[in-house]
Coordinates of C-alpha atoms in Angstrom, one line a residue:
M1245 CA 119.5 169.3 35.4
N1246 CA 116.7 167.0 34.0
N1247 CA 118.2 165.9 30.8
M1248 CA 114.9 164.3 29.7
L1249 CA 113.1 165.7 26.7
R1250 CA 109.8 167.0 28.1
T1251 CA 107.0 167.6 25.6
E1252 CA 103.5 169.0 25.8
V1253 CA 101.0 170.2 23.2
Y1254 CA 99.3 173.6 24.1
E1255 CA 96.8 175.4 21.8
G1256 CA 97.4 173.2 19.1
I1257 CA 101.6 173.8 19.5
R1258 CA 103.9 171.3 20.2
I1259 CA 106.3 172.3 22.7
D1260 CA 109.7 170.6 23.6
W1261 CA 110.9 172.2 26.9
D1262 CA 114.7 172.5 27.3
V1263 CA 116.1 171.0 24.4
P1264 CA 119.8 170.6 24.6
I1265 CA 122.1 171.9 22.0
Q1266 CA 125.7 170.9 21.9
V1267 CA 127.7 173.8 20.5
S1268 CA 131.4 174.0 19.2
D1269 CA 133.2 173.9 22.5
G1270 CA 131.3 171.0 24.0
L1271 CA 128.9 172.9 26.2
T1272 CA 125.1 172.4 26.2
L1273 CA 122.9 175.2 25.9
R1274 CA 119.3 174.8 26.3
C1275 CA 116.4 176.1 24.1
D1276 CA 112.5 175.7 23.9
V1277 CA 111.1 174.5 20.3
F1278 CA 107.3 175.5 19.3
R1279 CA 106.0 173.9 16.3
P1280 CA 103.1 172.8 14.6
D1281 CA 101.7 169.3 16.1
D1282 CA 102.8 167.1 13.0
D1283 CA 105.5 165.5 11.3
K1284 CA 106.0 167.9 8.6
Q1285 CA 109.0 170.2 8.2
Y1286 CA 108.8 174.0 8.6
P1287 CA 111.0 177.0 8.3
V1288 CA 112.7 178.1 11.8
I1289 CA 112.5 181.6 13.6
L1290 CA 115.3 181.3 16.1
G1291 CA 116.2 184.0 18.9
A1292 CA 119.2 183.8 21.4
T1293 CA 118.2 185.7 24.7
P1294 CA 120.0 186.8 27.8
Y1295 CA 116.6 187.4 29.4
G1296 CA 115.6 183.7 30.6
K1297 CA 113.5 181.8 28.2
W1298 CA 111.1 180.7 30.7
L1299 CA 110.2 184.0 32.4
S1300 CA 107.1 185.3 31.4
F1301 CA 106.6 189.0 29.6
Q1302 CA 103.7 189.5 32.2
D1303 CA 106.0 188.9 35.1
E1304 CA 107.5 191.5 37.4
V1305 CA 110.7 192.4 35.6
W1306 CA 108.9 193.3 32.3
G1307 CA 105.3 194.0 34.0
G1308 CA 105.6 197.8 33.3
Q1309 CA 106.3 197.2 29.4
W1310 CA 103.4 194.6 29.1
K1311 CA 101.3 197.0 30.7
M1312 CA 102.1 199.8 28.4
L1313 CA 101.8 197.4 25.2
T1314 CA 98.5 196.2 25.9
R1315 CA 97.3 199.6 26.5
H1316 CA 98.4 200.7 23.4
E1317 CA 96.9 197.5 21.7
P1318 CA 94.5 195.9 23.4
A1319 CA 93.7 193.4 20.9
I1320 CA 96.8 191.3 22.1
N1321 CA 94.7 190.0 24.9
K1322 CA 92.2 188.4 22.3
L1323 CA 94.7 187.3 19.7
S1324 CA 96.6 185.0 21.9
T1325 CA 96.3 183.5 25.6
N1326 CA 99.9 184.9 25.9
R1327 CA 100.8 182.1 28.2
L1328 CA 104.0 181.5 26.2
Q1329 CA 105.2 185.2 25.9
N1330 CA 108.9 186.1 26.5
Y1331 CA 110.0 189.5 26.3
E1332 CA 111.6 190.9 22.9
F1333 CA 110.7 187.6 21.0
P1334 CA 107.7 186.7 18.7
D1335 CA 104.9 185.1 20.4
P1336 CA 104.4 181.3 19.4
E1337 CA 100.7 181.6 19.5
R1338 CA 100.9 184.0 16.7
F1339 CA 103.5 182.4 14.4
V1340 CA 103.4 178.6 14.5
H1341 CA 99.9 178.4 13.3
D1342 CA 101.1 180.3 10.2
G1343 CA 103.6 177.3 9.4
Y1344 CA 106.7 178.1 11.4
V1345 CA 108.9 176.4 13.9
L1346 CA 110.1 179.0 17.0
V1347 CA 113.2 178.1 18.7
R1348 CA 114.3 180.2 21.8
V1349 CA 117.6 179.8 23.2
D1350 CA 119.1 180.8 26.5
V1351 CA 122.5 182.5 25.9
R1352 CA 125.7 180.8 27.6
G1353 CA 125.4 181.6 31.4
T1354 CA 121.8 182.8 31.5
G1355 CA 118.4 181.2 32.5
R1356 CA 118.8 177.6 31.8
S1357 CA 122.1 177.5 29.9
P1358 CA 125.2 176.9 32.0
G1359 CA 128.8 178.3 31.3
L1360 CA 130.6 181.7 31.8
M1361 CA 128.1 184.3 30.8
D1362 CA 130.1 187.0 28.6
L1363 CA 127.8 189.1 27.1
L1364 CA 127.5 189.6 23.0
S1365 CA 131.3 188.3 23.2
V1366 CA 132.9 186.3 20.3
R1367 CA 132.0 182.8 22.1
E1368 CA 128.5 183.7 22.4
T1369 CA 128.2 184.7 19.1
Q1370 CA 129.9 181.4 17.9
D1371 CA 127.1 179.8 20.1
Y1372 CA 124.7 181.7 18.1
A1373 CA 125.6 180.2 14.7
D1374 CA 126.1 176.8 16.2
C1375 CA 122.3 177.0 17.5
I1376 CA 121.6 178.2 13.8
E1377 CA 123.2 174.8 12.2
W1378 CA 121.7 172.8 14.8
A1379 CA 118.1 174.1 14.3
A1380 CA 118.2 173.7 10.5
T1381 CA 119.1 170.0 10.6
Q1382 CA 116.4 168.7 12.7
A1383 CA 113.6 166.6 11.4
W1384 CA 110.9 169.5 11.9
S1385 CA 113.0 172.0 10.0
N1386 CA 112.8 172.8 6.2
G1387 CA 116.7 173.9 6.5
K1388 CA 115.9 177.8 6.3
V1389 CA 116.5 179.5 9.2
G1390 CA 115.5 183.2 10.2
L1391 CA 116.4 185.3 12.8
S1392 CA 114.0 187.6 14.9
G1393 CA 113.8 189.7 17.9
V1394 CA 114.0 193.0 19.8
S1395 CA 116.7 195.0 21.1
Y1396 CA 119.2 192.5 22.3
L1397 CA 117.8 189.8 20.3
A1398 CA 118.3 192.0 17.3
M1399 CA 121.8 193.1 18.3
N1400 CA 123.5 189.9 18.4
Q1401 CA 121.9 189.4 14.7
W1402 CA 124.3 191.8 13.2
Q1403 CA 127.1 189.7 14.8
V1404 CA 126.0 186.3 13.8
A1405 CA 125.2 187.1 10.5
A1406 CA 128.7 188.2 9.8
L1407 CA 129.6 184.7 10.6
Q1408 CA 127.5 183.6 7.4
P1409 CA 126.4 180.4 9.0
P1410 CA 125.3 178.4 5.8
H1411 CA 121.6 177.9 6.7
L1412 CA 120.9 181.4 7.7
S1413 CA 118.3 182.6 5.6
A1414 CA 116.5 185.9 6.8
L1415 CA 117.3 188.7 9.7
C1416 CA 114.6 190.5 11.1
I1417 CA 116.4 193.0 13.4
W1418 CA 114.2 195.3 15.3
E1419 CA 115.4 198.2 17.2
G1420 CA 119.0 196.5 17.4
C1421 CA 122.0 198.7 17.8
S1422 CA 124.9 197.6 15.8
D1423 CA 127.8 199.4 17.4
F1424 CA 127.6 198.7 21.2
Y1425 CA 130.3 201.2 21.9
R1426 CA 129.1 204.2 20.1
E1427 CA 125.2 203.2 20.5
F1428 CA 124.8 201.7 23.6
T1429 CA 127.4 202.5 26.4
R1430 CA 129.5 205.6 25.3
H1431 CA 127.5 208.1 23.5
G1432 CA 130.0 210.5 21.8
G1433 CA 132.5 208.9 24.1
I1434 CA 130.3 209.9 27.2
L1435 CA 129.1 207.2 29.5
S1436 CA 125.8 206.1 29.6
L1437 CA 124.3 204.8 32.9
F1438 CA 121.7 202.8 31.1
S1439 CA 124.3 199.8 31.0
D1440 CA 124.2 199.5 34.8
L1441 CA 120.5 199.6 34.9
W1442 CA 120.0 196.9 32.1
F1443 CA 122.6 194.8 33.5
D1444 CA 121.3 194.9 37.3
K1445 CA 117.7 195.1 36.6
Y1446 CA 117.2 192.7 33.4
V1447 CA 120.2 190.3 33.1
L1448 CA 121.6 189.4 36.8
P1449 CA 118.1 188.2 38.1
V1450 CA 118.2 185.3 35.4
Q1451 CA 121.9 184.5 35.5
H1452 CA 122.2 180.6 35.3
G1453 CA 122.7 179.0 38.8
L1454 CA 120.3 181.4 40.7
G1455 CA 118.1 178.4 40.9
E1456 CA 115.5 178.7 43.8
R1457 CA 116.8 182.1 44.7
G1458 CA 115.4 183.3 41.3
W1459 CA 112.2 183.6 39.6
K1460 CA 109.8 180.5 39.2
S1461 CA 108.3 180.4 35.7
H1462 CA 104.8 181.7 35.4
I1463 CA 105.2 179.9 31.9
N1464 CA 105.9 176.3 32.9
G1465 CA 106.1 176.6 36.8
E1466 CA 109.8 175.6 36.8
W1467 CA 112.9 177.5 37.8
V1468 CA 114.0 180.0 35.2
S1469 CA 117.5 180.0 36.2
G1470 CA 118.3 176.2 36.4
S1471 CA 117.9 173.9 39.0
Q1472 CA 121.4 174.6 40.6
T1473 CA 121.2 177.1 43.5
C1474 CA 124.9 179.2 44.0
D1475 CA 125.7 181.6 46.5
E1476 CA 126.6 185.2 45.3
Q1477 CA 130.5 184.4 45.4
E1478 CA 129.8 181.6 42.9
L1479 CA 127.8 183.3 40.5
A1480 CA 130.5 186.2 40.4
L1481 CA 132.9 183.7 39.2
M1482 CA 130.4 182.5 36.5
R1483 CA 130.0 185.8 34.7
K1484 CA 132.0 188.7 33.2
D1485 CA 130.8 192.2 34.9
W1486 CA 129.5 194.1 31.8
R1487 CA 129.4 197.4 34.2
Q1488 CA 133.1 197.0 35.1
D1489 CA 134.2 196.1 31.4
V1490 CA 132.2 199.2 30.0
R1491 CA 134.1 201.3 32.4
T1492 CA 137.8 199.8 32.0
H1493 CA 137.6 200.0 28.2
T1494 CA 136.9 203.7 27.5
L1495 CA 137.9 203.7 24.2
S1496 CA 136.6 202.2 20.9
K1497 CA 139.9 200.5 19.7
A1498 CA 140.0 198.3 22.9
E1499 CA 139.6 194.5 22.1
F1500 CA 136.7 194.2 24.1
W1501 CA 134.9 196.4 21.6
Q1502 CA 136.4 195.6 18.4
S1503 CA 135.9 191.9 19.0
R1504 CA 132.0 192.6 19.4
L1505 CA 131.7 194.9 16.3
P1506 CA 130.8 192.7 13.3
D1507 CA 132.4 192.7 9.6
F1508 CA 129.4 194.4 8.1
S1509 CA 131.1 193.2 4.5
N1510 CA 130.2 189.7 5.6
I1511 CA 126.6 190.4 6.1
K1512 CA 124.8 188.7 3.1
A1513 CA 121.5 187.2 4.3
P1514 CA 118.4 189.0 3.3
L1515 CA 117.6 192.0 5.8
L1516 CA 115.0 193.9 7.4
S1517 CA 116.2 196.5 9.7
A1518 CA 113.7 198.5 11.8
G1519 CA 114.5 201.7 13.9
N1520 CA 112.3 203.8 16.0
W1521 CA 112.3 207.5 15.6
G1522 CA 112.1 207.9 19.3
G1523 CA 115.2 205.7 20.0
Q1524 CA 117.9 207.9 19.9
G1525 CA 119.9 206.5 22.9
L1526 CA 119.6 202.7 21.7
H1527 CA 117.2 201.9 19.0
L1528 CA 117.8 204.0 16.1
R1529 CA 121.5 204.9 14.8
G1530 CA 122.2 201.0 14.6
N1531 CA 119.7 200.0 12.5
V1532 CA 120.5 202.9 10.1
E1533 CA 124.4 202.4 10.3
G1534 CA 123.9 198.4 10.1
Y1535 CA 121.7 198.7 6.8
M1536 CA 124.0 201.2 5.1
Q1537 CA 127.2 199.0 6.0
A1538 CA 125.7 195.5 5.2
A1539 CA 126.4 194.0 1.8
S1540 CA 123.3 192.1 1.4
P1541 CA 121.6 192.6 -1.8
H1542 CA 118.2 192.0 -0.5
K1543 CA 118.1 194.8 2.3
W1544 CA 115.2 197.1 3.6
L1545 CA 114.9 199.8 6.1
N1546 CA 111.8 200.6 8.1
F1547 CA 111.4 203.3 10.5
H1548 CA 108.3 203.4 13.4
C1549 CA 107.2 205.0 16.6
F1550 CA 106.0 204.4 20.0
E1551 CA 107.6 202.3 22.8
H1552 CA 110.6 200.3 21.6
W1553 CA 108.7 197.0 22.2
T1554 CA 105.2 198.1 21.0
E1555 CA 105.3 198.0 17.2
Y1556 CA 106.9 194.7 17.4
Y1557 CA 103.9 192.8 18.9
T1558 CA 101.0 195.0 16.8
Q1559 CA 99.1 193.5 14.4
T1560 CA 100.7 196.0 11.7
G1561 CA 104.4 195.0 13.1
I1562 CA 103.6 191.2 12.7
A1563 CA 102.0 191.4 9.5
L1564 CA 105.4 193.4 8.1
Q1565 CA 107.5 190.9 9.6
K1566 CA 105.3 187.9 8.4
K1567 CA 105.6 189.0 4.6
F1568 CA 109.4 189.4 4.9
L1569 CA 109.8 186.0 6.6
A1570 CA 107.2 184.4 4.6
H1571 CA 109.1 185.4 1.2
F1572 CA 112.5 184.4 2.2
L1573 CA 111.7 181.2 4.5
K1574 CA 108.8 180.0 2.6
G1575 CA 109.8 181.4 -1.0
E1576 CA 106.3 183.0 -1.1
D1577 CA 105.9 185.3 -4.0
N1578 CA 103.8 187.6 -1.8
G1579 CA 104.9 191.0 -3.3
W1580 CA 107.7 191.8 -0.6
G1581 CA 110.5 191.6 -3.5
A1582 CA 108.5 194.9 -4.9
E1583 CA 108.7 196.7 -1.4
P1584 CA 110.3 199.9 -1.3
R1585 CA 113.6 199.7 0.3
V1586 CA 112.9 202.3 2.9
Q1587 CA 109.6 202.8 4.6
M1588 CA 108.7 204.9 7.6
L1589 CA 106.2 206.6 9.8
V1590 CA 106.3 210.6 9.6
R1591 CA 105.6 212.4 12.9
R1592 CA 103.7 215.8 12.5
P1593 CA 102.4 217.6 15.5
G1594 CA 98.7 217.0 16.1
Q1595 CA 98.1 214.4 13.3
E1596 CA 98.3 210.6 13.4
F1597 CA 101.9 209.3 11.7
S1598 CA 101.5 208.8 8.1
P1599 CA 103.4 206.6 5.8
R1600 CA 106.2 207.6 3.5
Q1601 CA 108.5 205.5 1.4
D1602 CA 111.7 205.8 -0.8
E1603 CA 114.3 204.0 -2.5
H1604 CA 117.1 205.6 -0.9
W1605 CA 118.9 206.8 2.6
P1606 CA 119.2 209.6 2.9
L1607 CA 115.9 210.1 1.0
S1608 CA 115.9 211.3 -2.5
G1609 CA 115.7 214.9 -2.9
T1610 CA 117.1 215.8 0.3
D1611 CA 118.1 219.4 0.5
W1612 CA 121.0 219.9 3.1
T1613 CA 119.9 222.9 4.5
S1614 CA 122.4 225.3 6.7
L1615 CA 121.1 227.1 9.6
Y1616 CA 123.6 229.5 11.4
L1617 CA 123.4 230.1 15.0
N1618 CA 123.9 233.8 15.6
A1619 CA 124.5 236.0 18.7
D1620 CA 120.9 236.9 19.2
A1621 CA 119.8 233.1 19.7
S1622 CA 118.4 232.8 16.6
L1623 CA 118.9 230.5 13.8
Q1624 CA 119.1 231.5 10.1
T1625 CA 119.9 230.8 6.9
D1626 CA 122.1 234.0 6.6
R1627 CA 125.7 233.7 8.2
P1628 CA 126.2 235.6 11.1
S1629 CA 127.9 239.1 10.3
E1630 CA 129.8 240.0 13.4
T1631 CA 132.4 237.8 15.6
T1632 CA 131.3 237.5 19.2
Q1633 CA 131.2 234.8 21.9
L1634 CA 128.3 233.1 24.3
T1635 CA 129.2 231.6 27.2
Y1636 CA 127.3 229.0 29.4
D1637 CA 127.8 227.1 32.7
A1638 CA 127.6 223.6 31.9
A1639 CA 125.6 222.7 35.0
G1640 CA 122.9 225.0 33.9
E1641 CA 120.4 225.2 31.1
G1642 CA 122.9 226.0 28.3
L1643 CA 122.1 227.9 25.2
T1644 CA 119.2 227.5 22.8
F1645 CA 118.8 228.9 19.3
L1646 CA 115.4 229.3 17.6
S1647 CA 114.3 229.9 13.8
A1648 CA 111.9 232.3 13.1
P1649 CA 108.5 231.0 12.8
L1650 CA 108.6 229.1 9.6
T1651 CA 106.6 230.6 6.5
K1652 CA 105.7 227.2 5.0
D1653 CA 105.8 223.4 6.4
L1654 CA 109.2 222.1 6.4
H1655 CA 109.7 218.2 6.2
V1656 CA 112.9 217.2 8.1
I1657 CA 113.9 213.4 7.7
G1658 CA 117.2 212.2 8.0
P1659 CA 120.7 212.4 9.7
A1660 CA 121.8 215.7 10.7
A1661 CA 124.8 217.4 12.2
A1662 CA 126.4 220.5 13.7
S1663 CA 129.6 222.2 13.5
L1664 CA 130.8 224.4 16.1
R1665 CA 133.7 226.2 17.4
I1666 CA 134.0 225.9 21.3
S1667 CA 136.4 226.7 24.0
S1668 CA 136.2 225.4 27.7
S1669 CA 137.5 226.8 30.9
T1670 CA 138.7 223.3 31.8
T1671 CA 140.5 220.2 30.0
D1672 CA 137.5 218.8 28.3
A1673 CA 133.7 219.7 27.9
D1674 CA 130.8 217.3 27.3
L1675 CA 128.4 218.6 24.3
F1676 CA 124.8 217.5 24.5
L1677 CA 123.0 218.9 21.7
V1678 CA 119.2 218.6 21.4
L1679 CA 117.1 219.2 18.2
R1680 CA 113.8 220.5 19.1
L1681 CA 110.4 221.8 17.8
F1682 CA 108.3 224.5 19.2
T1683 CA 104.4 225.5 18.4
P1684 CA 103.7 229.1 17.7
D1685 CA 103.5 229.9 21.3
L1686 CA 106.8 228.3 22.2
K1687 CA 105.5 225.1 23.7
E1688 CA 107.8 222.2 23.1
V1689 CA 106.8 219.4 20.7
T1690 CA 108.0 215.9 22.0
Y1691 CA 106.7 212.2 21.3
A1692 CA 106.3 209.3 23.0
G1693 CA 110.0 207.6 22.4
T1694 CA 111.2 204.1 23.0
N1695 CA 111.5 204.6 26.6
D1696 CA 110.4 208.3 27.4
P1697 CA 107.0 209.9 26.8
H1698 CA 108.6 213.2 26.1
T1699 CA 111.5 212.6 23.8
P1700 CA 112.6 215.8 21.6
M1701 CA 113.2 215.5 17.9
S1702 CA 116.8 214.3 18.3
H1703 CA 119.9 214.2 20.5
G1704 CA 123.7 214.6 19.4
W1705 CA 126.4 214.0 22.2
L1706 CA 130.2 214.6 21.9
R1707 CA 133.1 214.7 24.6
A1708 CA 135.3 217.4 23.1
S1709 CA 138.6 215.9 23.6
M1710 CA 137.1 212.7 21.4
R1711 CA 136.6 215.2 19.0
K1712 CA 139.1 213.3 16.1
L1713 CA 137.1 212.2 13.0
D1714 CA 137.6 209.1 11.2
L1715 CA 138.0 210.9 7.9
K1716 CA 137.3 207.7 5.5
R1717 CA 134.1 207.2 7.2
S1718 CA 132.7 210.8 7.8
L1719 CA 130.3 212.5 5.6
P1720 CA 129.1 216.0 5.8
Y1721 CA 125.8 215.0 7.2
R1722 CA 127.1 212.3 9.5
P1723 CA 130.2 212.8 11.1
Y1724 CA 132.0 209.9 12.4
H1725 CA 134.3 210.2 15.5
A1726 CA 137.3 207.6 15.7
L1727 CA 136.8 207.8 19.6
D1728 CA 140.1 206.0 20.0
E1729 CA 142.0 208.6 21.8
A1730 CA 141.6 211.4 24.1
Q1731 CA 143.0 214.7 23.0
P1732 CA 142.4 217.3 26.1
L1733 CA 141.7 220.8 25.8
S1734 CA 144.1 223.8 26.3
P1735 CA 141.4 225.9 28.6
G1736 CA 140.3 229.0 26.7
Q1737 CA 141.6 227.7 23.4
P1738 CA 139.0 227.3 20.7
Y1739 CA 138.7 224.1 18.8
D1740 CA 136.4 223.0 15.8
V1741 CA 134.2 220.1 16.7
Q1742 CA 131.6 218.3 14.2
I1743 CA 128.7 216.7 16.1
E1744 CA 126.7 213.6 14.6
I1745 CA 122.8 214.1 15.4
V1746 CA 120.9 211.1 15.4
P1747 CA 118.5 210.6 12.3
T1748 CA 115.0 212.3 13.0
C1749 CA 111.7 212.4 11.1
F1750 CA 109.1 215.1 11.7
V1751 CA 107.3 217.7 9.8
A1752 CA 107.6 221.3 11.2
P1753 CA 104.3 223.1 10.3
A1754 CA 104.1 226.7 9.1
G1755 CA 104.2 229.0 12.2
Y1756 CA 106.4 226.4 14.3
R1757 CA 110.1 227.2 15.0
I1758 CA 112.9 224.8 15.0
G1759 CA 115.5 224.9 17.9
L1760 CA 118.9 223.7 19.0
S1761 CA 120.1 223.4 22.4
L1762 CA 123.7 223.5 23.3
R1763 CA 123.9 222.1 26.8
G1764 CA 126.5 220.4 29.4
K1765 CA 124.0 217.9 30.7
D1766 CA 121.2 215.7 29.6
Y1767 CA 118.0 217.2 28.1
E1768 CA 115.2 217.8 30.4
Y1769 CA 111.7 218.0 29.2
P1770 CA 110.7 221.9 30.2
G1771 CA 106.8 221.1 30.4
D1772 CA 104.6 219.4 32.9
L1773 CA 105.8 216.0 34.6
S1774 CA 103.7 215.8 37.4
G1775 CA 101.6 213.2 35.7
V1776 CA 104.5 211.0 34.5
N1777 CA 105.5 208.0 36.8
A1778 CA 108.1 205.4 36.5
T1779 CA 106.4 202.5 34.8
I1780 CA 109.4 200.6 33.7
G1781 CA 111.8 201.1 36.7
Q1782 CA 113.2 204.7 36.0
P1783 CA 112.0 208.2 36.2
F1784 CA 110.7 209.8 32.6
T1785 CA 112.5 213.3 32.4
G1786 CA 113.2 213.5 28.6
V1787 CA 116.0 210.7 27.9
G1788 CA 114.4 207.9 29.7
P1789 CA 117.3 205.5 31.3
F1790 CA 120.1 207.0 28.9
R1791 CA 121.5 209.3 31.2
H1792 CA 125.1 210.5 31.5
T1793 CA 125.6 211.3 35.2
D1794 CA 128.5 209.0 36.4
S1795 CA 130.5 211.1 38.7
A1796 CA 133.5 208.9 37.9
D1797 CA 133.0 209.4 34.1
R1798 CA 132.2 213.2 34.4
P1799 CA 134.2 214.7 37.4
A1800 CA 132.7 217.9 38.4
A1801 CA 136.1 219.8 38.4
I1802 CA 136.1 219.1 34.9
F1803 CA 132.7 218.8 33.3
E1804 CA 131.1 221.4 35.7
N1805 CA 132.8 224.2 33.8
R1806 CA 132.1 227.2 31.3
V1807 CA 131.9 226.7 27.8
T1808 CA 132.0 229.4 25.2
L1809 CA 130.7 229.1 21.5
H1810 CA 132.5 231.2 19.1
I1811 CA 130.8 233.0 16.5
D1812 CA 132.9 233.9 13.5
P1813 CA 131.6 234.9 10.1
A1814 CA 134.7 233.0 8.9
H1815 CA 133.7 229.7 10.6
P1816 CA 130.1 230.1 11.5
P1817 CA 128.3 227.6 14.0
C1818 CA 125.9 225.5 11.6
L1819 CA 123.2 223.2 12.1
L1820 CA 122.9 221.1 8.9
L1821 CA 119.2 219.7 8.3
P1822 CA 118.0 217.0 5.9
V1823 CA 115.2 218.9 4.3
V1824 CA 112.9 216.6 2.0
P1825 CA 110.3 217.2 -0.6
A1826 CA 106.7 216.5 0.5
Q1827 CA 105.7 213.1 -0.6
A1828 CA 102.0 212.7 -1.9
P1829 CA 99.9 210.3 0.4
I1830 CA 100.2 206.9 -0.4

């Protein structure tokens, strides 16, 4: 690899390409530095990516996402030349001219950085901390380092913040899960195949060592994955296989997962956690849980909509980021300190999203409302009066319970949960809960989610054998499953299960109905899908890439079973919803 520092000036930005950073075990990582073309000192915005810092956002790998982004906000093509754009990291052209230095690092074993690729590991996290301290001591730095990025570049912020690198001054964690077992790979203990797609499509193509077998950068015309070209056998020795590790470590107590779970009580840096209402499979729960558990006295929670990368790059999203970062990295008295702790966009059918704010999560005035599942497939505020059973085939469409038409608007914002008594014809059962909203003529309301254009109001998942609760962490509205042991079912015997439903936000207008589906497989949007294509590499059927169809994890002999819901007035099945008062327009 060429070790000579190469510099150019582009659009008034001085760019230092492939700058070396020696980390604590002696390995040299590579970063790019984008800074104002002068000798002054500026605060730093840093991100660590596994996606190849020289791979353009517009390239084939991310081209579908780029088209969706620019279709949503065409102004992006006018606000920047976009030459320097890299997926899920700030566009240097839109930040450097506001007085920031941007540092983009290839994580170990990816892109231009050599070493053993071991994603989200203790070693990778220590590398990140070393990079923060390196950036803080450079001649162009004012000593304050903030972190920013989407998804992976948000997820790894929770980890490194818990190490408390001394110069870490702000965290902008945009749609980043914080518990990789529960929120990334095993929803309710059920394996999500997103891990395979992600690793195969987005990580392996930029592994360090691909050299001329990899991508040539449209950013600077050089090889994204280094100058050394290795064969497949050599590359396999240079990485830990995420797909295999996820399958091997099936329980949350495994060291593989525990070592990747941050100590949130050690997170003290100022924090902006931004989640997506349509991101139930990856880009929502972790932002809420991380915000709630982090010990920072300066923390804010924000919720937005659209695809998971979109709002990060819109003018609205960037204005929010800049206000937060300027306050904590530049010391600007710009009113950020008076910002409400919780801000969101509220979804109401047929209307534009509207802003809402609060000082608390769950929101002030939340009325925890119980809707009971009745034998006639209704959701009612009255408990069922008779004991009965409803049985469904797990391979079929399951059971759907509907409320009566609402007599007034209902504002549902916050975490939800369900309490059920079920039995299985086999030794286990996978439970897929779908919170739904229907128009007066029973057409389902969905929204464009992070990775699918037809995302329902929310999801909940649980493998019944993993039903054991962590009683210290569970709340009535947010059951927390230990997921540390499997407790097989005795066929035909009833068991009580509590199921977490990922936080949601919607206004159900008068005349609409709320629905809850209990299924044995992933949700499928019941409307017309003929005009929907696979813009980002997988078909859109309602859950995007977050599918739970692995035959080894879900053998048909066990999970294509018959599941019975037991309805008993003494132990009624119940959906708990967070109903909040309407808020006057801001």
